[in-house]
């Protein structure tokens, strides 16, 4: 299998010598303008909250205590495990995972389809996928909500035709939340997969067909390993931002429950004004994502070393 | 580090934010002041106005606390936010004599609880927050908060509430007849239980979409600001704005003088300008709320003057402002809100 | 042997994908011509909102906002794509080096930090080092969060390219730069285009971070749109959105035509 997979890793063609200069812009930009601010936030998560936003420079574990331990509404009960925030995290992870799967299910065939068009029309297809995103997320989402509402253009014809008697309950459901995430991030699945599939050598499929492998066996056994980097990139680009997203899913899903993103947003931009707790929740989220990404990086490094 | 700092200074120079004479920097909501009025101010005074916008009181507070203080001269916070900003030391104060038009402020809006005697703020627009009901769906008496918190069968599952902790908890407290900043265990538990019980009848939380869900019919009842409800009605929704017998929330947006204002004198000129009845009437005609300045009536559009949303019935109770609780009490209300949305 | 590229159902999925993406835009376009102020009830056909956008009192601000949005998106996406190409060469072709995993995490950091945390932290940082918020600060913030969106598609592409092509070029005495520019870059191009497009749309759409790091008088389309919802979304926002769509369609059509003419003159 390894022989079939064109792995450009590790052999180098002079790039080994200039790794540092190549990475310097990345290190500088992200290092200065994101790592330093995020470190500041990491420190904030251990500070005392200033009422109505801001921090007081007294170190405390209060934010993490609030996240994990429940001491009752008045703080006078013996601590038990706090399920509130764990539930919110679990729900967001679940919604993001479902949205990623829906994106993959629709995005992969689309990317494949685009990659098998004649070269000249491929660019047009890529633009077609991204043009809708010239319209602001808020407007797109409000319009999508207009379409799927109970007496909207989707339900009314179906009811008029007698296909359904009651409107499909879409708005303000979990499905609508997932739809919102899916709709926010679809191109982020399609484009990386396209970039990978476009490179795929169809002679491999032909060879497999000559050996009487069925289409789907070929897809699973031969295509998938080759385009895997694209699929993984797409999944990261959909799943990770979905974890913190809340705008589109809240609009469609009715915002009846917090997502991770809206919980953290509430701490900074909402009336709770609890910066250290918002920072702590963000740190916990980032730690979770980092663990997953590190597993992926390790696996990739091992593959590269082979 | 030194290098970093000098780079930063270079950038700062590039970004160039010199506040020269004749400028004014306003931190405002978007589309809450007619551009013609700003142009009129510039024409009268020669002061060039730059407007920056925010989308909620709280995000303005966060941005100011995170470092934007000192960039703006005036901002337009809501009532409770004026009190919070004053407590946070974000406001500068002025003497009534600094504003020749100070006497135009309607008498009932001078000694307001959030800024007694108007030391740092002047009234901009005010209105109320209650709810509206679609009269095609429900025909009974709607002047009770039970429409939202213990709704009749026709409205169950078709209610939108504002996605705003302050307004939902204040209206909930008013419904139960308990103080807004209670520390009483039984009262808080009752509020918590009542809200969780009511939530099963709610379809959605949404502030930005509060008007649209009523117009589209997605919601048959919804918590809403009075001016917003007037717009829903103007767009064809058969909705009636309620003045619940238990009480409701009133709010007032105010122009405040910010601390470290780079153009303090121009800010005062601007505030004085907005206390002129003809000028502030232009804002009212634009935003469809009510001004806090006496003598605006001759300049108002007829539709605004006579709208049922701006003219409560004679027997309507007095509304109450959202109260600013102390830190310990606020923590309890934060917990109730989180519990409601977990 | 036509079969290997074709999978039953894939065409259906691609069409479904376009329908889902474009259906809401039809609503946007239709309601931009609504005579009433509502975005949900139809009040007859009218050009009024287009007039409003061009000649209304807010027209200069909307124009400035659209201009800022587009220029920032182009600049930020270009910078982020360039940085990402360099980074992906190092990560994929650079072999093993110390700090590789940490660099991988670093590149993906902008994805992992919730937007509001980035927004507040960046603003605090900018004011701590004395940067005055304005166009420049928005641009810096956008470049940073665009990097992973450009990096991941580019890397996904580069991983599939064997280095034998460049080796051949090098054997023919091409310098490393020539081998990159003439051999590797064209092979990477689909990834680079994908990365650029993703970075572009993510920058064009950003609200939360921009809202914090923008300065007085600076407005981008998202901040204008989000700010205006306090008064309710009016069809003028739909009109602006429709014009943005028209601009993007115009770009695509132009580039397609230029491409075709270029090909015709070559052949």
Coordinates of N, CA and C in Angstrom, one line a residue, chain B residues 1 4-5 8-9 11-12 14-17 25 27 29-36 50-55 59 62-68 71-72 208 211-212 215-216 228 231 234-236 251 253 286-287 289, chain C residues 36-41 52 57-58 60-62 120 123-125 127-136 140 207 210-219 223-234 236-237:
Chain B
X1 N 12.2 43.0 22.9 CA 11.0 43.7 23.4 C 11.1 45.1 22.9
X4 N 10.3 45.4 19.4 CA 8.9 45.2 19.2 C 8.1 46.5 19.5
X5 N 8.5 47.1 20.5 CA 7.8 48.4 20.9 C 8.0 49.4 19.8
X8 N 5.9 48.8 17.0 CA 4.5 49.1 17.3 C 4.3 50.6 17.2
X9 N 5.3 51.4 17.6 CA 5.1 52.8 17.5 C 5.0 53.2 16.0
X11 N 3.9 51.4 13.6 CA 2.5 51.1 13.2 C 1.5 52.1 13.6
X12 N 1.7 52.5 14.9 CA 0.8 53.5 15.5 C 0.8 54.8 14.7
X14 N 1.6 55.0 11.5 CA 1.0 54.6 10.3 C -0.5 54.7 10.4
X15 N -1.0 54.1 11.5 CA -2.5 54.1 11.7 C -3.0 55.5 11.9
X16 N -2.1 56.4 12.3 CA -2.4 57.8 12.5 C -3.7 58.2 13.0
X17 N -3.8 58.4 14.3 CA -5.1 58.7 14.9 C -5.0 60.1 15.6
X25 N -15.2 62.2 17.9 CA -15.3 60.7 17.7 C -16.4 60.1 18.5
X27 N -18.9 57.0 19.5 CA -19.1 55.5 19.6 C -20.6 55.3 19.7
X29 N -24.4 53.2 18.2 CA -25.1 52.0 17.5 C -25.1 52.4 16.0
X30 N -25.2 51.4 15.1 CA -25.2 51.6 13.7 C -26.7 52.0 13.4
X31 N -26.8 53.0 12.4 CA -28.2 53.4 12.0 C -29.1 53.8 13.1
X32 N -28.5 54.5 14.1 CA -29.4 55.0 15.2 C -29.3 56.5 15.2
X33 N -28.7 57.1 14.2 CA -28.7 58.5 14.1 C -28.7 58.8 12.6
X34 N -29.7 59.7 12.2 CA -29.8 60.0 10.8 C -28.5 60.8 10.3
X35 N -28.0 60.3 9.2 CA -26.8 61.0 8.7 C -27.0 62.5 8.4
X36 N -28.2 62.8 8.0 CA -28.5 64.3 7.8 C -28.2 65.1 9.0
X50 N -16.5 61.5 13.3 CA -16.3 60.2 12.9 C -17.1 59.3 13.8
X51 N -17.8 58.3 13.2 CA -18.7 57.4 14.0 C -18.1 56.0 13.9
X52 N -18.0 55.4 15.0 CA -17.7 54.0 15.1 C -18.8 53.3 15.7
X53 N -19.1 52.0 15.4 CA -20.3 51.4 15.8 C -20.1 50.2 16.6
X54 N -21.0 49.8 17.5 CA -21.0 48.6 18.2 C -22.4 48.0 18.1
X55 N -22.6 46.7 18.6 CA -23.8 46.1 18.4 C -24.5 45.7 19.7
X59 N -20.9 44.7 24.5 CA -19.7 44.6 23.7 C -19.0 46.0 23.7
X62 N -17.0 46.0 26.9 CA -15.8 45.1 26.8 C -14.8 45.8 26.0
X63 N -15.2 46.4 24.9 CA -14.2 47.0 24.0 C -13.5 48.2 24.7
X64 N -14.3 49.0 25.5 CA -13.7 50.1 26.2 C -12.7 49.6 27.3
X65 N -13.2 48.6 28.0 CA -12.3 48.1 29.0 C -11.0 47.4 28.5
X66 N -11.1 46.9 27.3 CA -10.0 46.2 26.7 C -9.0 47.2 26.1
X67 N -9.3 48.5 26.1 CA -8.3 49.4 25.6 C -8.8 50.5 24.7
X68 N -10.1 50.5 24.4 CA -10.5 51.6 23.4 C -10.9 52.9 24.1
X71 N -10.2 56.8 22.9 CA -10.3 57.0 21.4 C -11.6 57.7 21.1
X72 N -12.6 57.7 22.0 CA -13.9 58.2 21.6 C -14.2 59.4 22.6
X208 N -32.0 40.0 17.7 CA -31.9 40.6 16.4 C -33.1 40.3 15.6
X211 N -38.2 41.1 15.6 CA -39.2 41.7 14.8 C -39.6 40.7 13.7
X212 N -38.5 40.1 13.0 CA -38.8 39.3 11.9 C -39.6 38.0 12.1
X215 N -43.2 39.1 12.1 CA -43.7 39.5 10.8 C -43.9 38.2 10.0
X216 N -43.0 37.3 10.1 CA -43.0 36.1 9.2 C -44.1 35.1 9.8
X228 N -39.7 48.5 17.9 CA -39.5 47.3 17.1 C -40.9 46.7 16.7
X231 N -42.6 48.7 14.1 CA -42.2 48.4 12.8 C -42.8 47.1 12.3
X234 N -46.1 47.9 11.1 CA -46.0 48.6 9.9 C -45.7 47.7 8.7
X235 N -45.1 46.6 9.0 CA -44.7 45.6 7.9 C -45.8 44.6 7.7
X236 N -47.0 44.8 8.4 CA -48.1 44.0 8.0 C -48.5 42.9 9.0
X251 N -36.5 51.4 29.2 CA -35.0 51.7 29.0 C -34.8 53.0 28.4
X253 N -31.7 55.1 26.2 CA -30.4 55.3 25.7 C -29.9 56.7 26.0
X286 N -36.6 59.1 13.1 CA -35.8 58.1 12.4 C -36.0 56.7 13.1
X287 N -35.8 56.7 14.4 CA -35.8 55.5 15.1 C -37.1 55.0 15.7
X289 N -38.7 55.8 18.5 CA -38.8 55.7 19.9 C -39.3 57.0 20.5
Chain C
X36 N -41.6 46.9 0.4 CA -41.8 47.1 1.8 C -40.5 47.1 2.5
X37 N -40.5 47.5 3.8 CA -39.3 47.5 4.6 C -39.0 46.1 5.2
X38 N -39.9 45.1 4.9 CA -39.8 43.8 5.6 C -38.8 42.9 4.7
X39 N -38.2 42.0 5.4 CA -37.4 41.0 4.7 C -38.1 39.7 4.7
X40 N -39.4 39.7 5.2 CA -40.1 38.4 5.2 C -41.5 38.5 4.5
X41 N -42.0 39.7 4.3 CA -43.3 39.7 3.6 C -43.1 40.6 2.4
X52 N -31.5 53.5 -2.4 CA -31.1 53.9 -1.0 C -29.6 53.6 -0.8
X57 N -28.7 58.4 2.7 CA -27.8 59.1 3.6 C -26.6 58.2 4.1
X58 N -26.9 56.9 4.1 CA -25.8 56.0 4.6 C -24.9 55.6 3.5
X60 N -22.4 56.8 1.6 CA -20.9 56.8 1.7 C -20.4 55.8 2.7
X61 N -21.1 55.6 3.7 CA -20.6 54.6 4.7 C -20.6 53.2 4.2
X62 N -21.7 52.9 3.5 CA -21.8 51.5 3.0 C -20.7 51.3 1.9
X120 N -10.9 39.8 22.1 CA -10.6 40.5 23.3 C -9.1 40.5 23.6
X123 N -7.2 42.8 21.1 CA -7.4 44.2 21.4 C -6.6 44.6 22.6
X124 N -6.6 43.8 23.7 CA -5.8 44.1 24.9 C -4.3 44.2 24.5
X125 N -3.9 43.2 23.7 CA -2.5 43.2 23.3 C -2.1 44.4 22.5
X127 N -3.5 47.3 22.4 CA -3.5 48.6 23.2 C -2.3 48.6 24.2
X128 N -1.9 47.3 24.6 CA -0.7 47.3 25.5 C 0.6 47.7 24.8
X129 N 0.7 47.3 23.5 CA 1.9 47.7 22.8 C 1.7 49.1 22.1
X130 N 0.6 49.7 22.3 CA 0.4 51.1 21.7 C 0.0 51.1 20.3
X131 N -0.5 50.0 19.7 CA -1.0 50.1 18.4 C -2.4 50.7 18.4
X132 N -2.6 51.7 17.6 CA -3.9 52.3 17.5 C -4.7 51.5 16.5
X133 N -6.0 51.2 17.0 CA -6.8 50.4 16.1 C -7.2 51.2 14.9
X134 N -7.2 50.4 13.8 CA -7.6 51.1 12.5 C -7.5 50.0 11.4
X135 N -7.3 50.4 10.2 CA -7.2 49.5 9.1 C -6.1 48.5 9.3
X136 N -5.0 49.0 9.7 CA -3.8 48.1 9.9 C -4.0 47.0 10.9
X140 N -3.8 43.0 10.2 CA -3.0 42.1 10.9 C -3.8 40.9 11.5
X207 N -16.8 38.9 11.6 CA -17.5 40.0 12.3 C -16.8 40.2 13.7
X210 N -13.1 41.6 13.9 CA -13.1 42.9 13.3 C -13.8 43.9 14.2
X211 N -14.9 43.6 14.8 CA -15.7 44.5 15.6 C -14.8 45.0 16.8
X212 N -13.9 44.2 17.3 CA -13.1 44.7 18.4 C -11.8 45.4 17.9
X213 N -11.2 45.0 16.8 CA -9.9 45.6 16.5 C -10.1 46.8 15.5
X214 N -11.3 47.1 15.1 CA -11.4 48.2 14.2 C -11.4 49.5 15.0
X215 N -11.0 50.6 14.3 CA -11.0 51.8 15.1 C -12.1 52.8 14.7
X216 N -12.0 54.0 15.2 CA -13.1 55.0 15.0 C -13.2 55.2 13.5
X217 N -14.4 55.2 13.0 CA -14.6 55.6 11.6 C -14.3 54.4 10.6
X218 N -13.8 53.3 11.1 CA -13.6 52.1 10.3 C -14.8 51.2 10.3
X219 N -15.2 50.8 9.2 CA -16.4 49.9 9.1 C -16.1 48.9 8.0
X223 N -19.5 44.4 10.0 CA -19.8 45.2 11.2 C -21.0 46.2 10.9
X224 N -21.1 46.7 9.7 CA -22.2 47.5 9.3 C -23.5 46.7 9.4
X225 N -23.4 45.5 8.9 CA -24.6 44.7 8.8 C -25.1 44.3 10.2
X226 N -24.1 43.8 11.0 CA -24.5 43.4 12.4 C -25.0 44.6 13.2
X227 N -24.3 45.7 13.0 CA -24.7 46.9 13.7 C -26.1 47.4 13.4
X228 N -26.5 47.1 12.1 CA -27.8 47.7 11.7 C -29.0 46.8 12.2
X229 N -28.7 45.6 12.8 CA -29.9 44.8 13.1 C -30.6 45.3 14.3
X230 N -30.0 46.3 15.1 CA -30.7 46.9 16.2 C -32.0 47.5 15.7
X231 N -32.0 48.1 14.5 CA -33.2 48.7 13.9 C -33.9 47.7 13.0
X232 N -33.5 46.4 13.0 CA -34.1 45.4 12.1 C -33.4 45.4 10.8
X233 N -33.3 44.2 10.3 CA -32.6 44.0 9.0 C -33.6 44.6 7.9
X234 N -33.1 45.6 7.2 CA -33.9 46.1 6.1 C -33.5 45.6 4.8
X236 N -32.3 47.0 2.4 CA -31.1 47.6 1.8 C -29.9 46.7 2.1
X237 N -29.9 45.9 3.2 CA -28.8 45.0 3.4 C -28.9 43.9 2.3

